[in-house]
């Protein structure tokens, strides 16, 4: 079958992230505040991140940050309800590295 | 002894590179710090590069810049859940130089080339270098602290061109904390298709491109924002943009929104057979004129996105404003060198330059657009639905008389929106395209 007649391939978020080039640093450039996050009712970071970097760990009652998949868009910083999210630039050359942009 | 330059530029996007190029051409010593592996590594846009300012800086840019396609077509599409009303505009005059000064481009490639032009002119561009803070002495910026060995660098002035996520401008107290209503989040995929397929599918002459914008319920009923497809040589830029405040309020997941947009019947037909090559996200400062704050401090000037210079109307223009403001910030530094006054008062020439240019004039002209979009939720729900129902009725082949159908149409429209609101919104709507 002609490739161009097929529907667009679908990809899960994990598969999409596999396509992005990252140079992962050993330390996180993002940090949350466990106490503020426990009290936070909206927890916007959990859904607003386009790569789902933030996850709620029910057992530990805290937000887990998988900074490795961060596209550095800044949305979580803008959205953080308690304004406690610490957002630093990753070290020079580290983090996301777009080939197209 | 720490190093010393006439000017430090933070960020090698369009604003920073344009500033550095202008300073270097005038013979000033200038150093640019860019945190990415190379200039452009962190950057993305829709996007259409508007090139009027670039043409002034590099007259032969057309022959050497990594541009994708010149934009000779525009497509505006109004969608509801499963239907679409679109206008497809084609301008053959735009197929000839100067190609309407608009080209599609990919920023990881374009920004790298543009920064290399600043380097050729004599600017020093240091990649993989994060500026962590400005060096302040008695409230005056004297330099920058870079996260690297020997990272203390002094200068008479610092031009901040750090982009939308304006950490340094906030840290230096020039901008207040970023506000969710003034920023949209853009999420985008690069989807590859053969060159010829793109031209046939979008009805393009060889080398020409189109910009397709999707409005109405593109992001779902009642969700402010829209989607886009721009044609590159052998890829498509496909994405959505939605205010951060709306994502928050409606608890929306951007990746799922993009996937849903790509599956809309009005969109998926263009993407058939494509392969996803990259996934990306970036903030857009869309607060417009009313969200612009201080633009200079003692020894500091803000240019481009970190100053909030994006035209929030249908034109969605940011790169050209970034370049223009970068040039004007540089001219102001050159002027201040003659007087030796780099204080906030001494740098006021920047504001005058901006006010006299299209940057502030356009921002002022469209100053009501963000508020109109935030308040007229009808734009993203009732109107698209009413219009599409009307058209569908009109074109449905049935035994009904045209007169009976028209009566029915008026009833549909009235059922969806009050006439008063329609009139009020129509007045506001003019602001989007005036
Ligand atoms: C989804 C989307 C679609 C868009 N569509 C269009 C369009 O079609 N047409 C258009 O004209 N505009 C469009 N824009 C807007 C356009 O991209 C911006 O206006 C433009 O990129 C602004 O240029 P800039 O130089 O100010 O900032 P940026 O391009 O963001 O550059 C900032 C640079 O500074 C660097 N940096 C930041 N902080 C530091 C630091 N501390 N130390 C060192 N380096 C640092 C960054 O890595 C980056 O390279 C779009 C934007 C988005 C997100
Ligand atoms: S939004 Fe901010 S305060 Fe709330 S859970 Fe997320 S990081 Fe914590
Ligand atoms: S910056 Fe963007 S991609 Fe990174 S964690 Fe925040 S929301 Fe997610």
Coordinates of C-alpha atoms and ligand atoms in Angstrom, one line a residue:
Chain A
X1 CA 0.0 0.0 0.0
X2 CA 1.1 3.5 -0.8
X3 CA 2.6 4.9 2.5
X4 CA 0.9 8.3 2.0
X5 CA -2.5 6.7 2.0
X6 CA -2.1 5.2 5.4
X7 CA -3.4 7.2 8.4
X8 CA -0.9 9.2 10.4
X9 CA 0.9 6.8 12.8
X10 CA -0.1 7.3 16.4
X11 CA 2.5 7.4 19.2
X12 CA 2.2 7.2 22.9
X13 CA 3.9 9.9 25.0
X14 CA 6.7 7.6 25.8
X15 CA 7.3 6.9 22.1
X16 CA 7.2 10.6 21.3
X17 CA 9.8 11.3 24.0
X18 CA 12.0 8.6 22.5
X19 CA 12.2 10.8 19.3
X20 CA 13.5 13.8 21.2
X21 CA 17.2 14.2 21.8
X22 CA 18.0 14.8 25.5
X23 CA 21.4 15.2 27.2
X24 CA 20.4 14.2 30.7
X25 CA 22.2 15.8 33.6
X26 CA 22.8 13.9 36.8
X27 CA 20.9 16.4 39.0
X28 CA 17.4 17.7 38.6
X29 CA 16.8 21.3 37.5
X30 CA 13.2 21.2 38.9
X31 CA 12.2 20.9 42.5
X32 CA 8.8 20.8 44.4
X33 CA 8.0 21.5 48.0
X34 CA 6.5 18.4 49.6
X35 CA 4.6 20.2 52.3
X36 CA 3.1 22.8 49.9
X37 CA 2.2 20.0 47.4
X38 CA 0.4 18.0 50.1
X39 CA -1.7 21.1 50.8
X40 CA -2.1 22.0 47.1
X41 CA -5.7 21.1 46.0
X42 CA -5.4 21.8 42.2
X43 CA -2.0 20.2 41.6
X44 CA -1.9 21.7 38.1
X45 CA 1.6 20.4 37.5
X46 CA 0.3 16.8 37.3
X47 CA -1.8 17.5 34.2
X48 CA -0.3 20.6 32.6
X49 CA 3.1 19.2 31.7
X50 CA 3.2 18.1 28.1
X51 CA 5.5 15.2 29.0
X52 CA 4.0 14.3 32.3
X53 CA 7.1 14.9 34.3
X54 CA 5.1 15.1 37.6
X55 CA 3.4 12.2 39.2
X56 CA 1.6 11.9 42.5
X57 CA 2.9 9.1 44.7
X58 CA -0.1 8.2 46.9
X59 CA 1.9 6.1 49.3
X60 CA 4.6 8.7 49.9
X61 CA 2.1 11.5 49.6
X62 CA 4.4 13.6 47.4
X63 CA 5.0 14.7 43.9
X64 CA 7.7 12.6 42.0
X65 CA 9.6 14.6 39.4
X66 CA 11.0 12.8 36.4
X67 CA 13.1 15.8 35.2
X68 CA 14.8 13.7 32.5
X69 CA 11.8 14.1 30.1
X70 CA 11.4 17.9 30.5
X71 CA 11.1 19.9 27.4
X72 CA 11.9 23.1 29.4
X73 CA 8.7 24.8 28.3
X74 CA 8.1 26.5 31.6
X75 CA 4.4 25.8 31.8
X76 CA 4.7 24.1 35.2
X77 CA 6.4 27.1 36.7
X78 CA 3.7 29.5 35.4
X79 CA 0.9 27.1 36.6
X80 CA 2.2 26.1 40.0
X81 CA -0.7 26.9 42.4
X82 CA 1.4 27.6 45.4
X83 CA 4.3 29.3 43.5
X84 CA 6.8 26.9 45.1
X85 CA 8.0 25.1 42.1
X86 CA 11.8 25.8 41.7
X87 CA 12.7 26.0 38.0
X88 CA 16.3 26.3 37.1
X89 CA 18.0 26.2 33.7
X90 CA 19.7 22.8 33.3
X91 CA 23.5 23.0 33.1
X92 CA 24.9 24.5 29.8
X93 CA 24.3 22.1 26.9
X94 CA 22.2 19.7 29.0
X95 CA 18.5 19.0 28.8
X96 CA 16.4 19.1 25.6
X97 CA 18.2 19.5 22.3
X98 CA 15.9 20.0 19.3
X99 CA 16.9 18.9 15.9
X100 CA 14.1 20.6 14.1
X101 CA 12.5 23.1 16.7
Chain B
X1 CA 41.1 39.7 36.2
X2 CA 37.5 39.0 35.0
X3 CA 36.8 39.6 31.4
X4 CA 35.2 42.8 30.2
X5 CA 33.1 43.6 27.1
X6 CA 31.1 46.6 25.9
X7 CA 27.9 44.5 26.0
X8 CA 26.7 41.1 27.2
X9 CA 23.8 39.5 25.4
X10 CA 21.9 36.7 27.2
X11 CA 20.3 34.2 24.7
X12 CA 21.1 33.5 21.0
X13 CA 17.5 33.5 19.7
X14 CA 16.4 36.0 17.1
X15 CA 16.4 38.9 19.5
X16 CA 19.9 38.2 20.9
X17 CA 21.5 37.4 17.6
X18 CA 20.1 40.6 16.0
X19 CA 21.4 42.6 18.9
X20 CA 24.8 41.0 18.8
X21 CA 25.0 41.5 15.0
X22 CA 24.2 45.2 15.3
X23 CA 26.6 45.8 18.1
X24 CA 29.5 43.9 16.4
X25 CA 28.9 45.7 13.1
X26 CA 29.3 49.0 15.0
X27 CA 32.6 47.8 16.3
X28 CA 31.6 47.2 19.9
X29 CA 33.0 44.1 21.7
X30 CA 30.0 41.8 22.5
X31 CA 29.7 38.4 24.0
X32 CA 26.6 36.2 23.7
X33 CA 25.8 33.4 26.1
X34 CA 23.5 30.7 25.0
X35 CA 22.5 27.8 27.3
X36 CA 21.7 25.3 24.5
X37 CA 24.2 22.9 22.9
X38 CA 24.0 25.3 20.0
X39 CA 21.9 28.4 19.3
X40 CA 18.4 27.1 18.4
X41 CA 18.7 23.8 20.4
X42 CA 16.1 25.0 22.9
X43 CA 13.9 27.0 20.5
X44 CA 10.8 26.4 18.4
X45 CA 7.9 28.3 16.9
X46 CA 5.0 27.7 14.6
X47 CA 6.2 28.9 12.3
X48 CA 6.4 31.6 9.9
X49 CA 9.5 33.7 9.9
X50 CA 8.7 37.3 8.9
X51 CA 11.8 38.7 7.3
X52 CA 11.5 42.5 6.9
X53 CA 14.0 43.2 9.7
X54 CA 16.2 40.3 8.7
X55 CA 16.4 41.7 5.2
X56 CA 17.8 45.0 6.6
X57 CA 20.4 43.1 8.6
X58 CA 21.5 40.6 6.0
X59 CA 20.3 41.7 2.5
X60 CA 21.3 38.4 0.9
X61 CA 19.6 36.2 3.5
X62 CA 17.3 34.5 1.0
X63 CA 20.2 32.7 -0.7
X64 CA 22.0 31.4 2.4
X65 CA 19.5 31.1 5.3
X66 CA 18.1 27.6 6.0
X67 CA 14.6 28.6 5.1
X68 CA 11.9 26.0 4.2
X69 CA 9.2 27.4 1.9
X70 CA 8.1 30.9 1.0
X71 CA 4.5 31.3 2.1
X72 CA 2.2 32.1 -0.8
X73 CA -1.0 30.6 0.6
X74 CA -3.0 31.0 3.8
X75 CA -5.8 28.8 4.9
X76 CA -8.2 29.8 7.7
X77 CA -10.4 27.0 9.0
X78 CA -13.3 27.2 11.4
X79 CA -14.1 23.8 12.9
X80 CA -16.7 22.2 15.1
X81 CA -16.6 18.6 16.5
X82 CA -16.7 17.0 13.0
X83 CA -17.1 19.7 10.4
X84 CA -15.1 22.6 8.9
X85 CA -15.7 25.8 7.0
X86 CA -12.4 27.0 5.4
X87 CA -11.1 29.7 3.2
X88 CA -8.1 29.0 1.1
X89 CA -6.3 32.1 0.0
X90 CA -3.7 31.9 -2.8
X91 CA -1.6 34.8 -3.9
X92 CA 0.5 34.3 -6.9
X93 CA 2.3 37.6 -6.3
X94 CA 3.8 36.1 -3.2
X95 CA 5.5 33.5 -5.4
X96 CA 7.9 36.2 -6.5
X97 CA 10.6 38.1 -4.6
X98 CA 10.4 39.3 -1.9
X99 CA 7.9 36.4 -1.4
X100 CA 5.8 38.6 0.9
X101 CA 8.7 38.5 3.4
X102 CA 7.4 35.3 5.0
X103 CA 8.9 31.8 5.0
X104 CA 8.4 28.7 7.0
X105 CA 11.5 27.6 8.9
X106 CA 12.8 25.3 11.6
X107 CA 14.4 27.1 14.5
X108 CA 17.1 24.6 15.4
X109 CA 18.5 25.3 12.0
X110 CA 17.6 28.9 11.5
X111 CA 18.8 30.2 14.8
X112 CA 22.1 28.5 14.4
X113 CA 22.7 30.1 11.1
X114 CA 21.6 33.5 12.3
X115 CA 23.9 33.4 15.3
X116 CA 26.8 32.4 13.0
X117 CA 26.2 35.7 11.1
X118 CA 26.6 37.6 14.4
X119 CA 29.9 35.7 14.9
X120 CA 31.1 36.5 11.4
X121 CA 30.5 40.2 12.2
X122 CA 32.8 39.9 15.2
X123 CA 30.5 38.9 18.1
X124 CA 31.7 36.1 20.4
X125 CA 28.9 33.4 20.8
X126 CA 29.4 31.0 23.6
X127 CA 27.1 28.0 23.6
X128 CA 26.5 25.6 26.5
X129 CA 26.7 28.6 28.8
X130 CA 23.9 29.4 31.3
X131 CA 23.7 32.8 32.8
X132 CA 22.6 32.4 36.4
X133 CA 22.3 36.0 37.4
X134 CA 23.2 39.5 36.7
X135 CA 26.0 41.1 38.7
X136 CA 24.3 44.0 40.5
X137 CA 26.3 46.8 42.2
X138 CA 24.2 49.5 43.9
X139 CA 21.2 48.6 41.8
X140 CA 23.1 48.8 38.5
X141 CA 23.8 45.7 36.3
X142 CA 27.6 45.4 35.8
X143 CA 27.8 42.0 34.2
X144 CA 26.7 38.4 34.3
X145 CA 27.6 35.3 36.3
X146 CA 27.9 32.3 33.9
X147 CA 27.8 28.7 35.1
X148 CA 31.3 27.8 34.0
X149 CA 34.9 28.2 35.1
X150 CA 35.9 31.9 35.2
X151 CA 32.2 32.7 34.7
X152 CA 32.2 36.3 36.0
X153 CA 32.0 38.7 33.0
X154 CA 31.6 42.5 33.2
X155 CA 30.1 44.9 30.7
X156 CA 28.7 48.4 30.4
X157 CA 25.3 47.0 29.5
X158 CA 23.4 43.7 29.4
X159 CA 20.8 42.9 26.8
X160 CA 18.4 40.2 28.1
X161 CA 17.1 38.2 25.2
X162 CA 16.3 35.1 27.3
X163 CA 12.9 34.3 25.7
X164 CA 9.5 33.8 27.2
X165 CA 10.5 32.0 30.4
X166 CA 12.1 35.2 31.7
X167 CA 13.9 33.9 34.8
X168 CA 16.7 36.5 34.8
X169 CA 14.4 39.5 34.2
X170 CA 12.3 38.3 37.2
X171 CA 15.4 37.7 39.4
X172 CA 16.7 41.2 38.6
X173 CA 13.3 42.6 39.6
X174 CA 12.6 44.1 36.2
X175 CA 9.6 41.9 35.4
X176 CA 7.0 40.6 37.9
X177 CA 6.4 36.9 38.3
X178 CA 5.0 35.4 35.1
X179 CA 1.2 35.4 35.0
X180 CA -0.8 32.4 33.7
X181 CA -3.3 34.5 31.7
X182 CA -0.6 36.2 29.7
X183 CA 1.1 33.0 28.4
X184 CA 0.0 30.3 26.0
X185 CA 1.6 26.9 25.9
X186 CA 2.4 25.7 22.3
X187 CA 2.8 22.0 21.7
X188 CA 4.1 20.8 18.4
X189 CA 5.1 17.8 16.3
X190 CA 7.3 17.6 13.2
X191 CA 5.7 15.2 10.8
X192 CA 7.6 14.1 7.7
X193 CA 6.1 13.5 4.3
X194 CA 7.8 13.4 0.8
X195 CA 8.2 16.9 -0.7
X196 CA 6.0 16.2 -3.7
X197 CA 3.2 14.8 -1.5
X198 CA 3.2 18.0 0.5
X199 CA 2.9 20.1 -2.7
X200 CA 0.1 18.0 -4.2
X201 CA -1.8 17.7 -1.0
X202 CA -1.8 21.4 -0.2
X203 CA -2.0 22.6 -3.8
X204 CA 1.4 24.3 -3.9
X205 CA 3.7 25.4 -6.6
X206 CA 7.2 23.8 -6.3
X207 CA 9.0 25.5 -3.3
X208 CA 5.9 27.4 -2.1
X209 CA 4.2 26.9 1.2
X210 CA 1.0 27.4 3.1
X211 CA 0.0 28.3 6.6
X212 CA -3.2 26.6 7.9
X213 CA -4.8 28.0 11.0
X214 CA -7.7 26.2 12.8
X215 CA -10.1 28.1 15.0
X216 CA -13.5 27.5 16.7
X217 CA -13.6 24.2 18.4
X218 CA -10.2 23.1 17.2
X219 CA -9.2 22.3 20.8
X220 CA -12.7 21.1 21.9
X221 CA -15.9 22.9 22.6
X222 CA -15.4 26.1 24.5
X223 CA -11.6 25.9 24.8
X224 CA -9.8 29.1 23.9
X225 CA -6.9 28.6 21.5
X226 CA -6.3 27.1 18.1
X227 CA -4.2 24.7 16.0
X228 CA -1.9 25.0 13.0
X229 CA -0.2 23.2 10.1
X230 CA 2.7 24.9 8.4
X231 CA 4.4 23.3 5.4
X232 CA 8.2 22.9 5.4
X233 CA 10.2 21.3 2.6
X234 CA 9.6 17.6 3.5
X235 CA 8.0 18.0 7.0
X236 CA 4.9 19.6 8.4
X237 CA 4.9 21.7 11.6
X238 CA 1.6 20.6 13.4
X239 CA 0.6 22.1 16.7
X240 CA -1.8 23.7 19.1
X241 CA -1.6 26.7 21.5
X242 CA -3.8 27.3 24.5
X243 CA -3.6 29.8 27.4
X244 CA -2.0 28.4 30.5
X245 CA -4.9 29.8 32.5
X246 CA -7.3 27.8 30.4
X247 CA -5.3 24.6 30.7
X248 CA -5.3 25.1 34.5
X249 CA -9.0 25.9 34.8
X250 CA -10.2 23.1 32.6
X251 CA -7.5 20.6 33.8
X252 CA -6.4 19.8 30.2
X253 CA -3.5 17.6 29.2
X254 CA -1.6 19.2 26.3
X255 CA -0.3 16.0 24.7
X256 CA -3.8 14.6 24.6
X257 CA -5.1 17.8 23.2
X258 CA -2.6 17.7 20.4
X259 CA -3.4 14.0 19.6
X260 CA -7.1 14.9 19.5
X261 CA -6.4 17.8 17.2
X262 CA -4.5 15.6 14.8
X263 CA -7.4 13.2 14.6
X264 CA -10.0 15.9 13.7
X265 CA -11.4 15.1 10.2
X266 CA -10.3 18.6 9.1
X267 CA -6.7 18.0 10.2
X268 CA -6.0 14.2 9.8
X269 CA -6.6 14.3 6.0
X270 CA -3.5 16.5 5.7
X271 CA -1.3 14.2 7.9
X272 CA -2.1 10.9 6.2
X273 CA 1.0 8.6 5.9
X274 CA 3.2 11.0 7.9
X275 CA 5.8 10.0 10.4
X276 CA 6.3 11.8 13.6
X277 CA 9.9 13.0 13.9
X278 CA 10.0 15.3 17.0
X279 CA 7.8 16.5 19.8
X280 CA 8.3 19.9 21.4
X281 CA 6.7 22.5 23.7
X282 CA 7.3 26.2 24.4
X283 CA 5.6 29.2 26.1
X284 CA 4.3 32.1 24.0
X285 CA 3.9 35.5 25.7
X286 CA 0.5 36.5 24.4
X287 CA -0.6 39.2 26.9
X288 CA 0.1 41.8 24.3
X289 CA 0.5 45.5 25.0
X290 CA -1.3 45.6 28.3
X291 CA 1.1 42.9 29.7
X292 CA 4.2 44.8 28.9
X293 CA 6.1 46.1 31.9
X294 CA 9.4 47.8 32.5
X295 CA 11.7 47.4 29.5
X296 CA 14.9 48.9 30.9
X297 CA 16.8 49.0 34.2
X298 CA 20.1 50.4 35.2
X299 CA 22.5 48.8 32.7
X300 CA 19.9 46.4 31.4
X301 CA 17.5 46.2 28.4
X302 CA 14.9 43.6 27.6
X303 CA 14.3 42.4 24.0
X304 CA 12.1 39.9 22.3
X305 CA 9.9 37.4 24.1
X306 CA 11.3 38.2 27.6
X307 CA 9.9 41.8 27.0
X308 CA 6.6 40.3 25.9
X309 CA 6.9 41.4 22.2
X310 CA 4.5 39.0 20.4
X311 CA 1.6 40.3 18.3
X312 CA -1.3 38.3 19.7
X313 CA -3.7 38.8 16.8
X314 CA -4.2 36.5 13.8
X315 CA -0.7 37.4 12.7
X316 CA 1.0 35.6 15.6
X317 CA 4.2 37.4 14.9
X318 CA 7.1 37.2 17.3
X319 CA 10.4 36.6 15.5
X320 CA 10.2 39.9 13.6
X321 CA 9.5 41.9 16.7
X322 CA 12.3 40.0 18.5
X323 CA 14.8 41.0 15.8
X324 CA 13.6 44.6 15.6
X325 CA 13.7 45.0 19.4
X326 CA 17.2 43.4 19.5
X327 CA 18.4 45.9 16.9
X328 CA 16.9 48.8 18.8
X329 CA 18.3 47.7 22.1
X330 CA 21.7 47.5 20.5
X331 CA 21.4 50.9 18.9
X332 CA 20.5 52.3 22.3
X333 CA 23.7 50.8 23.8
X334 CA 25.7 52.2 21.0
X335 CA 24.2 55.6 21.7
X336 CA 24.8 55.3 25.5
X337 CA 28.4 54.7 24.8
X338 CA 28.8 58.1 23.4
X339 CA 27.4 59.7 26.6
X340 CA 28.7 57.1 29.0
X341 CA 25.3 57.0 30.7
X342 CA 24.0 53.4 31.0
X343 CA 21.5 54.2 33.8
X344 CA 17.8 53.6 33.3
X345 CA 17.4 57.3 32.4
X346 CA 20.3 57.1 30.0
X347 CA 18.7 54.1 28.2
X348 CA 15.3 55.7 27.6
X349 CA 16.1 56.1 23.9
X350 CA 15.1 52.4 23.7
X351 CA 11.5 53.2 24.6
X352 CA 11.4 56.0 22.0
X353 CA 12.8 53.8 19.3
X354 CA 10.2 51.1 20.2
X355 CA 7.3 53.5 20.2
X356 CA 8.3 54.9 16.8
X357 CA 8.5 51.5 15.3
X358 CA 6.0 48.8 14.2
X359 CA 6.8 46.9 17.4
X360 CA 4.8 49.1 19.8
X361 CA 2.5 50.5 17.1
X362 CA 1.3 46.9 16.3
X363 CA 1.1 45.9 19.9
X364 CA -1.0 49.0 20.7
X365 CA -3.3 48.4 17.8
X366 CA -4.1 44.9 18.9
X367 CA -4.0 45.7 22.7
X368 CA -7.6 44.5 23.2
X369 CA -7.2 41.1 21.5
X370 CA -6.2 39.0 24.5
X371 CA -9.1 40.3 26.6
X372 CA -11.5 39.8 23.7
X373 CA -10.4 36.2 23.3
X374 CA -10.5 35.5 27.1
X375 CA -14.1 36.9 27.4
X376 CA -15.8 35.9 24.1
X377 CA -16.1 32.2 24.9
X378 CA -18.8 32.1 22.1
X379 CA -15.9 32.2 19.6
X380 CA -14.9 28.8 20.7
X381 CA -18.3 27.2 21.0
X382 CA -21.7 28.7 20.2
X383 CA -20.6 30.5 17.0
X384 CA -18.8 27.7 15.3
X385 CA -21.7 25.4 16.1
X386 CA -24.3 27.8 14.9
X387 CA -22.5 28.6 11.7
X388 CA -21.8 24.9 10.9
X389 CA -25.3 23.9 11.6
X390 CA -26.5 26.7 9.4
X391 CA -24.3 25.6 6.5
X392 CA -25.0 21.9 6.9
X393 CA -28.7 22.6 6.8
X394 CA -28.3 24.9 3.8
X395 CA -26.4 22.3 1.8
X396 CA -28.3 19.2 2.9
X397 CA -30.2 17.8 -0.1
X398 CA -33.7 17.1 1.1
X399 CA -37.3 17.7 0.0
X400 CA -37.7 20.7 2.3
X401 CA -38.4 24.1 0.6
X402 CA -35.7 26.7 0.8
X403 CA -38.1 29.1 2.6
X404 CA -38.9 26.6 5.3
X405 CA -35.2 25.9 5.7
X406 CA -34.3 29.6 6.1
X407 CA -36.9 30.0 8.8
X408 CA -35.3 27.0 10.6
X409 CA -31.8 28.5 10.2
X410 CA -32.9 31.7 12.0
X411 CA -34.2 29.6 14.8
X412 CA -31.0 27.7 15.1
X413 CA -28.9 30.9 15.3
X414 CA -31.2 32.5 17.9
X415 CA -31.2 29.3 20.0
X416 CA -27.4 29.4 20.3
X417 CA -26.7 33.0 20.9
X418 CA -28.6 36.1 21.9
X419 CA -28.7 38.8 19.2
X420 CA -27.3 41.3 21.6
X421 CA -24.3 39.2 22.4
X422 CA -23.8 38.6 18.8
X423 CA -23.7 42.3 18.1
X424 CA -21.4 43.0 21.0
X425 CA -19.0 40.2 20.1
X426 CA -19.1 41.3 16.5
X427 CA -17.7 44.7 17.5
X428 CA -15.0 43.1 19.6
X429 CA -14.2 40.7 16.8
X430 CA -13.2 43.5 14.5
X431 CA -10.3 44.0 16.8
X432 CA -8.8 40.7 15.7
X433 CA -8.3 41.7 12.1
X434 CA -8.6 45.5 11.9
Ligands
LIG1 C1 4.2 27.3 19.4 C2 4.7 28.7 18.9 C3 4.4 29.2 17.7 C4 4.9 30.4 17.3 N1 4.7 30.8 16.0 C5 5.3 31.9 15.5 C6 5.2 32.3 14.1 O1 4.6 31.5 13.3 N2 5.8 33.4 13.7 C7 6.6 34.2 14.5 O2 7.1 35.2 14.1 N3 6.7 33.9 15.8 C8 6.1 32.8 16.3 N4 6.2 32.4 17.7 C9 7.0 33.3 18.6 C10 8.5 33.3 18.4 O3 8.9 32.0 18.5 C11 9.1 34.2 19.5 O4 8.5 35.4 19.5 C12 10.7 34.3 19.2 O5 11.3 33.1 19.2 C13 11.3 35.2 20.3 O6 12.7 35.3 20.1 P1 13.6 35.6 21.3 O7 15.0 35.7 20.8 O8 13.1 36.7 22.1 O9 13.5 34.3 22.3 P2 13.9 32.8 22.0 O10 13.8 32.5 20.6 O11 13.1 32.0 23.0 O12 15.4 32.8 22.4 C14 15.9 32.9 23.8 C15 17.3 32.2 23.9 O13 17.9 32.5 25.1 C16 18.5 31.3 25.6 N5 18.5 31.5 27.1 C17 17.5 31.7 27.9 N6 17.9 31.8 29.2 C18 19.2 31.8 29.1 C19 20.3 31.9 30.1 N7 19.9 32.1 31.4 N8 21.6 31.8 29.8 C20 21.9 31.6 28.5 N9 21.0 31.5 27.5 C21 19.7 31.6 27.8 C22 17.5 30.2 25.1 O14 18.2 29.0 25.1 C23 17.2 30.7 23.7 O15 18.1 30.3 22.8 C24 5.7 31.2 18.1 C25 6.1 30.7 19.4 C26 5.6 29.4 19.8 C27 6.0 28.9 21.1
LIG2 S1 1.1 22.8 41.5 FE1 2.9 23.4 42.7 S2 2.2 23.2 44.8 FE2 0.7 22.1 43.6 S3 1.4 20.0 43.6 FE3 2.3 21.0 41.8 S4 4.4 21.7 42.4 FE4 3.2 21.2 44.3
LIG3 S1 9.1 22.8 31.9 FE1 7.4 22.0 30.7 S2 8.1 20.0 30.1 FE2 9.4 20.6 31.8 S3 8.4 19.8 33.6 FE3 7.6 21.9 33.4 S4 5.7 21.7 32.2 FE4 6.9 19.7 32.0

